[in-house]
Short mmCIF file of C-alpha atoms in Angstrom, two decimals:
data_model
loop_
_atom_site.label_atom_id
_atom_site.label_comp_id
_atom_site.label_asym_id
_atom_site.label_seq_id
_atom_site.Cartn_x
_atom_site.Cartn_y
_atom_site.Cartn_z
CA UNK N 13 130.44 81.26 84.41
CA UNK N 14 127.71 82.88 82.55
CA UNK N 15 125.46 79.88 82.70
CA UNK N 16 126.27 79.64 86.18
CA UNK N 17 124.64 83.50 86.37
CA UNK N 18 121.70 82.81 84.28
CA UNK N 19 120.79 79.34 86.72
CA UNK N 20 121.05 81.89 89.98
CA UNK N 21 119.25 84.56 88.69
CA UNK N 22 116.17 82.01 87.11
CA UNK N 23 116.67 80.52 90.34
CA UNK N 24 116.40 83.94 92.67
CA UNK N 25 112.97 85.11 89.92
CA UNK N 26 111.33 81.48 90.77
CA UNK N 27 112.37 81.53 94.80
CA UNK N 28 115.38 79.30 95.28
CA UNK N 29 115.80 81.36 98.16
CA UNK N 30 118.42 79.08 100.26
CA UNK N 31 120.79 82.31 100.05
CA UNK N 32 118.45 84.35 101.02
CA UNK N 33 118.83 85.63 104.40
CA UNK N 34 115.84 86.29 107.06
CA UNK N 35 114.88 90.06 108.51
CA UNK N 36 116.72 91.02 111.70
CA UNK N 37 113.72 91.83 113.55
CA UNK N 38 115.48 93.69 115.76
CA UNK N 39 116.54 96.13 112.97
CA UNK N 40 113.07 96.01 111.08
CA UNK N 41 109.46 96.83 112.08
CA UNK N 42 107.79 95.09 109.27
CA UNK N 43 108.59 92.42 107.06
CA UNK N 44 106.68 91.25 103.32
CA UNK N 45 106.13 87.56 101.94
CA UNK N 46 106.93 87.20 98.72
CA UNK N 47 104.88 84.19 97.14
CA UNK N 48 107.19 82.85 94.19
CA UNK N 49 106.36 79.84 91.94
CA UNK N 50 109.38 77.63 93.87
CA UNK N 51 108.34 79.11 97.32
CA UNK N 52 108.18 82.37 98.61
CA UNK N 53 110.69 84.21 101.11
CA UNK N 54 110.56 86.71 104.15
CA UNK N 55 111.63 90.46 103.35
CA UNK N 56 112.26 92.90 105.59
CA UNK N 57 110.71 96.51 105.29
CA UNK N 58 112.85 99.22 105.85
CA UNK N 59 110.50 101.97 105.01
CA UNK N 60 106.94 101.63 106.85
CA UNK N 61 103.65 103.27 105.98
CA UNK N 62 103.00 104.00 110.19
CA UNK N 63 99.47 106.35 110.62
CA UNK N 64 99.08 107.64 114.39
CA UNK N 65 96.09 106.48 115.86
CA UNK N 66 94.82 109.64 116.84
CA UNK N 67 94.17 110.76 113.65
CA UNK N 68 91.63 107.87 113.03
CA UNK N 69 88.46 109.37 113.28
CA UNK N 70 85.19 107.89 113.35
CA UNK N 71 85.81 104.29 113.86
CA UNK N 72 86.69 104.66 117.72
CA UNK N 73 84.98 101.09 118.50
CA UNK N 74 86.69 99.11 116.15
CA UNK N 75 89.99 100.96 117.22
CA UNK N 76 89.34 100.04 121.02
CA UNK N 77 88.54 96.64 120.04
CA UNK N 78 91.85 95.96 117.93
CA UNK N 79 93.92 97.90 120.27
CA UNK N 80 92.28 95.91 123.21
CA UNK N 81 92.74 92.50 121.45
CA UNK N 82 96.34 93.62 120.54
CA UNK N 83 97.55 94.95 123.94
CA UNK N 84 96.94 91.31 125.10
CA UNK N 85 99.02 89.85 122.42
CA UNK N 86 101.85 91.80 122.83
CA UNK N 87 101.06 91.03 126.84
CA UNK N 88 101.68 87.51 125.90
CA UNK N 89 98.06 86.79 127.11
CA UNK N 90 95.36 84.71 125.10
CA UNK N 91 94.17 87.16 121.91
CA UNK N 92 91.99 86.70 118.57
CA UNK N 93 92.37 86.53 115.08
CA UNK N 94 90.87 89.19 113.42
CA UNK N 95 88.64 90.26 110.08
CA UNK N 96 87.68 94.11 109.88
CA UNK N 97 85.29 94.18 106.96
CA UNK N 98 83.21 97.57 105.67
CA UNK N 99 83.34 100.08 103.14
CA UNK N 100 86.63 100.96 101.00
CA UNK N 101 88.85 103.34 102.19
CA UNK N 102 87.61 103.78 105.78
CA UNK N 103 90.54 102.78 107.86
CA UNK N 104 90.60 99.26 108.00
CA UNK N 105 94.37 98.79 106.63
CA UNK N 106 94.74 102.33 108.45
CA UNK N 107 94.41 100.96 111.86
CA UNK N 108 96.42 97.74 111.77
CA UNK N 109 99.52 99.83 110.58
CA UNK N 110 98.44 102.35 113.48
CA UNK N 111 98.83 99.40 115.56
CA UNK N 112 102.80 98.76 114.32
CA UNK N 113 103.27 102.36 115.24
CA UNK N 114 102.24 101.85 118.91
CA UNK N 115 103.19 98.43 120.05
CA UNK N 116 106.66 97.80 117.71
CA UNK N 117 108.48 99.21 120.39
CA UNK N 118 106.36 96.07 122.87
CA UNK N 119 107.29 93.31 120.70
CA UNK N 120 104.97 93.67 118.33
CA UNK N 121 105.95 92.76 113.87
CA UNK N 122 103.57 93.01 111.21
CA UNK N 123 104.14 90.82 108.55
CA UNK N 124 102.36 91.66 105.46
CA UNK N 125 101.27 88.78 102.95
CA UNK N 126 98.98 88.96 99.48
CA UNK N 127 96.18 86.18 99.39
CA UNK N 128 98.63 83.88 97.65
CA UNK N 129 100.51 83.83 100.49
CA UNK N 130 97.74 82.06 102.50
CA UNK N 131 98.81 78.68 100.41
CA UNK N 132 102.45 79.27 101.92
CA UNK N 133 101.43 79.52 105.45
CA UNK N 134 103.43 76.30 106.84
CA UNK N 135 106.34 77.79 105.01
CA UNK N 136 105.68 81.64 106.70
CA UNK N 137 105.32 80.22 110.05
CA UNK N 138 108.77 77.94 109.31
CA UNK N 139 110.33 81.42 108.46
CA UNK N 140 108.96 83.40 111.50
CA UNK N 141 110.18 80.61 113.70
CA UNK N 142 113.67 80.35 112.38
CA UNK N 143 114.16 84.35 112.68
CA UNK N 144 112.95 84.57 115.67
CA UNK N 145 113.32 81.33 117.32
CA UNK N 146 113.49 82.72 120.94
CA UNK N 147 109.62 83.84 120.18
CA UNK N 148 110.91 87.32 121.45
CA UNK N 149 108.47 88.85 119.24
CA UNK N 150 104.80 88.81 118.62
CA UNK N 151 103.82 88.38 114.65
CA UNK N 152 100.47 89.81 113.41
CA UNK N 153 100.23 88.14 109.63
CA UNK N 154 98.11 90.95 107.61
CA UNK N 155 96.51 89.96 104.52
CA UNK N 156 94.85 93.50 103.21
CA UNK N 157 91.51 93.12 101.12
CA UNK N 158 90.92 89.33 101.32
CA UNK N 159 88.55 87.64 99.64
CA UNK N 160 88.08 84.31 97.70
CA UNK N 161 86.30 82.70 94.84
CA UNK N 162 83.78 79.67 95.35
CA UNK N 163 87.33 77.62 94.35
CA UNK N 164 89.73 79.31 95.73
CA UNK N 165 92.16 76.58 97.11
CA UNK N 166 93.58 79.48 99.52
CA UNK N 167 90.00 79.25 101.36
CA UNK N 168 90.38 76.09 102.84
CA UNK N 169 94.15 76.87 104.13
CA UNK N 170 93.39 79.60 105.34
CA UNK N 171 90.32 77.73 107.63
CA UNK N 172 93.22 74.95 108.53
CA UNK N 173 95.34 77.72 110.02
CA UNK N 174 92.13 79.89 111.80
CA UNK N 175 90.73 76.52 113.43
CA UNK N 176 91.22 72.81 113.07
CA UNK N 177 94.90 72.26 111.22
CA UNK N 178 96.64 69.33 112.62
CA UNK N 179 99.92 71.42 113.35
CA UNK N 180 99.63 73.74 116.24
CA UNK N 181 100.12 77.53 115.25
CA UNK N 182 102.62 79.44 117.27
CA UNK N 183 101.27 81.16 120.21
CA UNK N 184 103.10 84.18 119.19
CA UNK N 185 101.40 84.65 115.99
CA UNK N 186 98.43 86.63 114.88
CA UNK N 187 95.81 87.31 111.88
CA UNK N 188 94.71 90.56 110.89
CA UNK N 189 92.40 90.89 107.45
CA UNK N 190 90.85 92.97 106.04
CA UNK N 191 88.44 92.79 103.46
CA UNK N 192 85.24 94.86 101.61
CA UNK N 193 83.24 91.25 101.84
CA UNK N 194 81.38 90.69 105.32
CA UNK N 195 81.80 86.79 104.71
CA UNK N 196 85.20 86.70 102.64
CA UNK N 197 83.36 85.27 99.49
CA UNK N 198 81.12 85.97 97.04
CA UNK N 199 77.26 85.76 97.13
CA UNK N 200 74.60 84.89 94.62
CA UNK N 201 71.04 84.97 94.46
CA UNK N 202 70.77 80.56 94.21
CA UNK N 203 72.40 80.57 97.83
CA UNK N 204 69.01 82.32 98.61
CA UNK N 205 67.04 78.84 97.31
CA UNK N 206 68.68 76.23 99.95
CA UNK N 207 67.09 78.57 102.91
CA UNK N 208 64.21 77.01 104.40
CA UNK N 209 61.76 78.12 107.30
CA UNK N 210 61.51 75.88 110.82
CA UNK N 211 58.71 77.04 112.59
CA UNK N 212 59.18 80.89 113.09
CA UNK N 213 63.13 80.35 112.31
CA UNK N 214 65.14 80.49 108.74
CA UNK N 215 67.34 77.48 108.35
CA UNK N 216 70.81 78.69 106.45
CA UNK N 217 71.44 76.11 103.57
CA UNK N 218 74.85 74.33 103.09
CA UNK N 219 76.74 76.74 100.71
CA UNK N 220 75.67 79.56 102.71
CA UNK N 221 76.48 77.77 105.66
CA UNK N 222 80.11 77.33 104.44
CA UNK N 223 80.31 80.50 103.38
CA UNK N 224 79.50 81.97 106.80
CA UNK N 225 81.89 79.54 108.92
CA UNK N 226 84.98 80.89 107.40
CA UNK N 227 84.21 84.79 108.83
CA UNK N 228 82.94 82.90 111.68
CA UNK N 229 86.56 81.21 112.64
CA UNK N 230 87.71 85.43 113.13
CA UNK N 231 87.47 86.02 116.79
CA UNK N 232 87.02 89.71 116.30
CA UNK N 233 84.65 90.51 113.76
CA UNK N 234 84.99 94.71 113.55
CA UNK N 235 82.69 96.28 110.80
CA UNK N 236 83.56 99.47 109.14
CA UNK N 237 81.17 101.94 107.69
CA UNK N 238 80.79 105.03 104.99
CA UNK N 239 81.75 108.53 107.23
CA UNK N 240 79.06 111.00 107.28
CA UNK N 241 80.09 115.01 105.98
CA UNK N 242 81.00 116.46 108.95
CA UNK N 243 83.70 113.14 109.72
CA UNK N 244 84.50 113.34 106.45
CA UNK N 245 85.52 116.97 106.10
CA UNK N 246 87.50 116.08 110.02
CA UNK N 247 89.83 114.32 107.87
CA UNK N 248 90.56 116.49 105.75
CA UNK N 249 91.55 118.95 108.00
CA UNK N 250 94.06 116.41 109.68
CA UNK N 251 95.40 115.58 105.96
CA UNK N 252 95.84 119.14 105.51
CA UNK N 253 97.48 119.66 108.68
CA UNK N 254 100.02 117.12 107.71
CA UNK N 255 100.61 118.47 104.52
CA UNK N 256 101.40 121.87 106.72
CA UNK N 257 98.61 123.48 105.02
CA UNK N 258 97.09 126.53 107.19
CA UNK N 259 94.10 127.08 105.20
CA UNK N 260 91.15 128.29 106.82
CA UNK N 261 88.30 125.43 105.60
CA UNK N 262 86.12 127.96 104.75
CA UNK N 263 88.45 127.82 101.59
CA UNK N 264 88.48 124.23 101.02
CA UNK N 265 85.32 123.37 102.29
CA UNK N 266 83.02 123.32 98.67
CA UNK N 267 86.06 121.47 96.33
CA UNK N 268 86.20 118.85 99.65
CA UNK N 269 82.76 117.97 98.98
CA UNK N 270 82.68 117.89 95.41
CA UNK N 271 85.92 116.01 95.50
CA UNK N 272 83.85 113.27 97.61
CA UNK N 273 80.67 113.67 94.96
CA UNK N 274 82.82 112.96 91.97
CA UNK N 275 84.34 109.91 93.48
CA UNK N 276 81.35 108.84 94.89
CA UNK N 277 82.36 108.29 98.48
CA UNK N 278 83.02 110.29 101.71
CA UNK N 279 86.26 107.70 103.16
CA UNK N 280 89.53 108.31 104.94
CA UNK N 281 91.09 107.44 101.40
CA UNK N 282 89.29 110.23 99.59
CA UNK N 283 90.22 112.64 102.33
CA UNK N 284 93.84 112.06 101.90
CA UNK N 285 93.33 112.17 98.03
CA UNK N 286 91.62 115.70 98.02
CA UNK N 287 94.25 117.39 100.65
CA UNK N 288 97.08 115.90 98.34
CA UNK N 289 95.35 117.32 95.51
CA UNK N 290 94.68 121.15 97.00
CA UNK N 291 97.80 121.05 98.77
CA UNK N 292 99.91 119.94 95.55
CA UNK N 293 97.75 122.32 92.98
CA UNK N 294 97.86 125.45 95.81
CA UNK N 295 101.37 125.01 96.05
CA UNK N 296 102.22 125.10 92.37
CA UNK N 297 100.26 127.85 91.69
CA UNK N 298 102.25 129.79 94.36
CA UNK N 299 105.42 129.59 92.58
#
């Protein structure tokens, strides 16, 4: 009996997961991918990181874009993949959980996956279709800060499933990724030799040219950029406000900025940082 224990448990840690049973998506917003040495399984999230929209500032053109391309998704119309790309901490995860909080209520299921998860794709899709196998739900697959080395083997699975796998990918299935790299992978300074001038117009050489086509196969291509003071201090009012603070900013103003200077960025993610910090610090020193 105790061996019998030890095989199920080594079995459960590796990803034997034939007990295992799939999210109720009708009970569950959200679901993770857990990539495990034998295979990986489908989780369900109970508890769900969900920001409002409204309270992402100063990206309103990537918002409309997403929300446009996800509207006709849930709509069961023709929609893109998509790659938001840009600066840390300026809302790129942000808005595809915003995203959940609007449309879950349409149809629509995020399913959240780490890069190694790209190599169990076939095996994701398998699991979305056999929880859901009435396609009553639309899946958005989100793979947060993606990127890949020259030889990644993830790279080329994850081109097979944008454009050009043999097996057709469920109409009801999305990807959202984000990443801090414009093309996904790395560049170096010897990708610069293999360009070459044609008349007035520079020829891209074959690693760049590789390098480009996987960004390429996004449909939606939404850039994100560094906020400027006066966004920056915006959200730090709304971060306060949600941490029912009711300080006037004429007291939080200077430590906002220096908060920013010290980490050397002015981002959503530094925002919520600083009003957790004055918040936590301005309540303790109240008691």
């Amino acid at each position: 009996m105790e061996r019998q224990h030890l095989l199920e448990g080594l079995a459960a840690l590796l990803g034997d997961s034939s007990s295992h049973s799939l999210p109720d998506f009708a009970q569950v917003k959200a679901a993770r991918w857990r990539h495990l040495p034998l295979g990986g399984r489908l989780e369900g999230v109970t508890r769900v990181d969900l920001p409002e929209m409204d309270e992402l500032l100063g990206i309103d053109e990537s918002k409309a874009a997403l929300d446009l391309n996800t509207r006709q998704f849930v709509a069961g119309y023709p929609a893109n993949d998509a790659l938001l790309w840009g600066g840390r901490g300026t809302g790129k995860s942000s808005l595809v959980k915003a995203l959940l909080q609007r449309y879950a209520d349409h149809g629509l299921r995020l399913i959240e996956m780490d890069a190694d998860g790209i190599l169990d794709l076939p095996e994701i899709l398998a699991a979305l279709q056999a929880a859901d196998p009435q396609q009553r739900y639309h899946f958005a697959l989100f793979c947060d800060d993606l990127s890949f080395s020259s030889d990644d083997p993830g790279y080329k699975a994850l081109k097979s499933l944008l454009d050009g796998g043999v097996e057709a990918r469920p109409d009801n299935v999305l990807l959202y990724a984000t990443s801090n790299r414009r093309h996904l992978m790395p560049r170096h300074f010897s990708d610069n030799e293999e360009y070459h001038r044609h008349g007035e117009e520079i020829i891209a050489g074959e690693t760049a040219e590789e390098k480009i086509s996987l960004s390429e196969r996004f449909g939606l291509w939404l850039g994100f950029y560094p906020f400027d003071q006066a966004m920056y201090l915006d959200i730090c009012a709304i971060h306060l406000r949600r941490l029912e603070v009711t300080a006037d900013a004429g007291e939080w103003r200077e430590e906002a900025l220096r908060w920013a200077l010290q980490r050397g960025s002015r981002s959503g993610r530094v925002a919520r940082q600083f009003a957790r910090h004055w918040a936590g610090s301005r309540a303790l020193a109240a008691q």
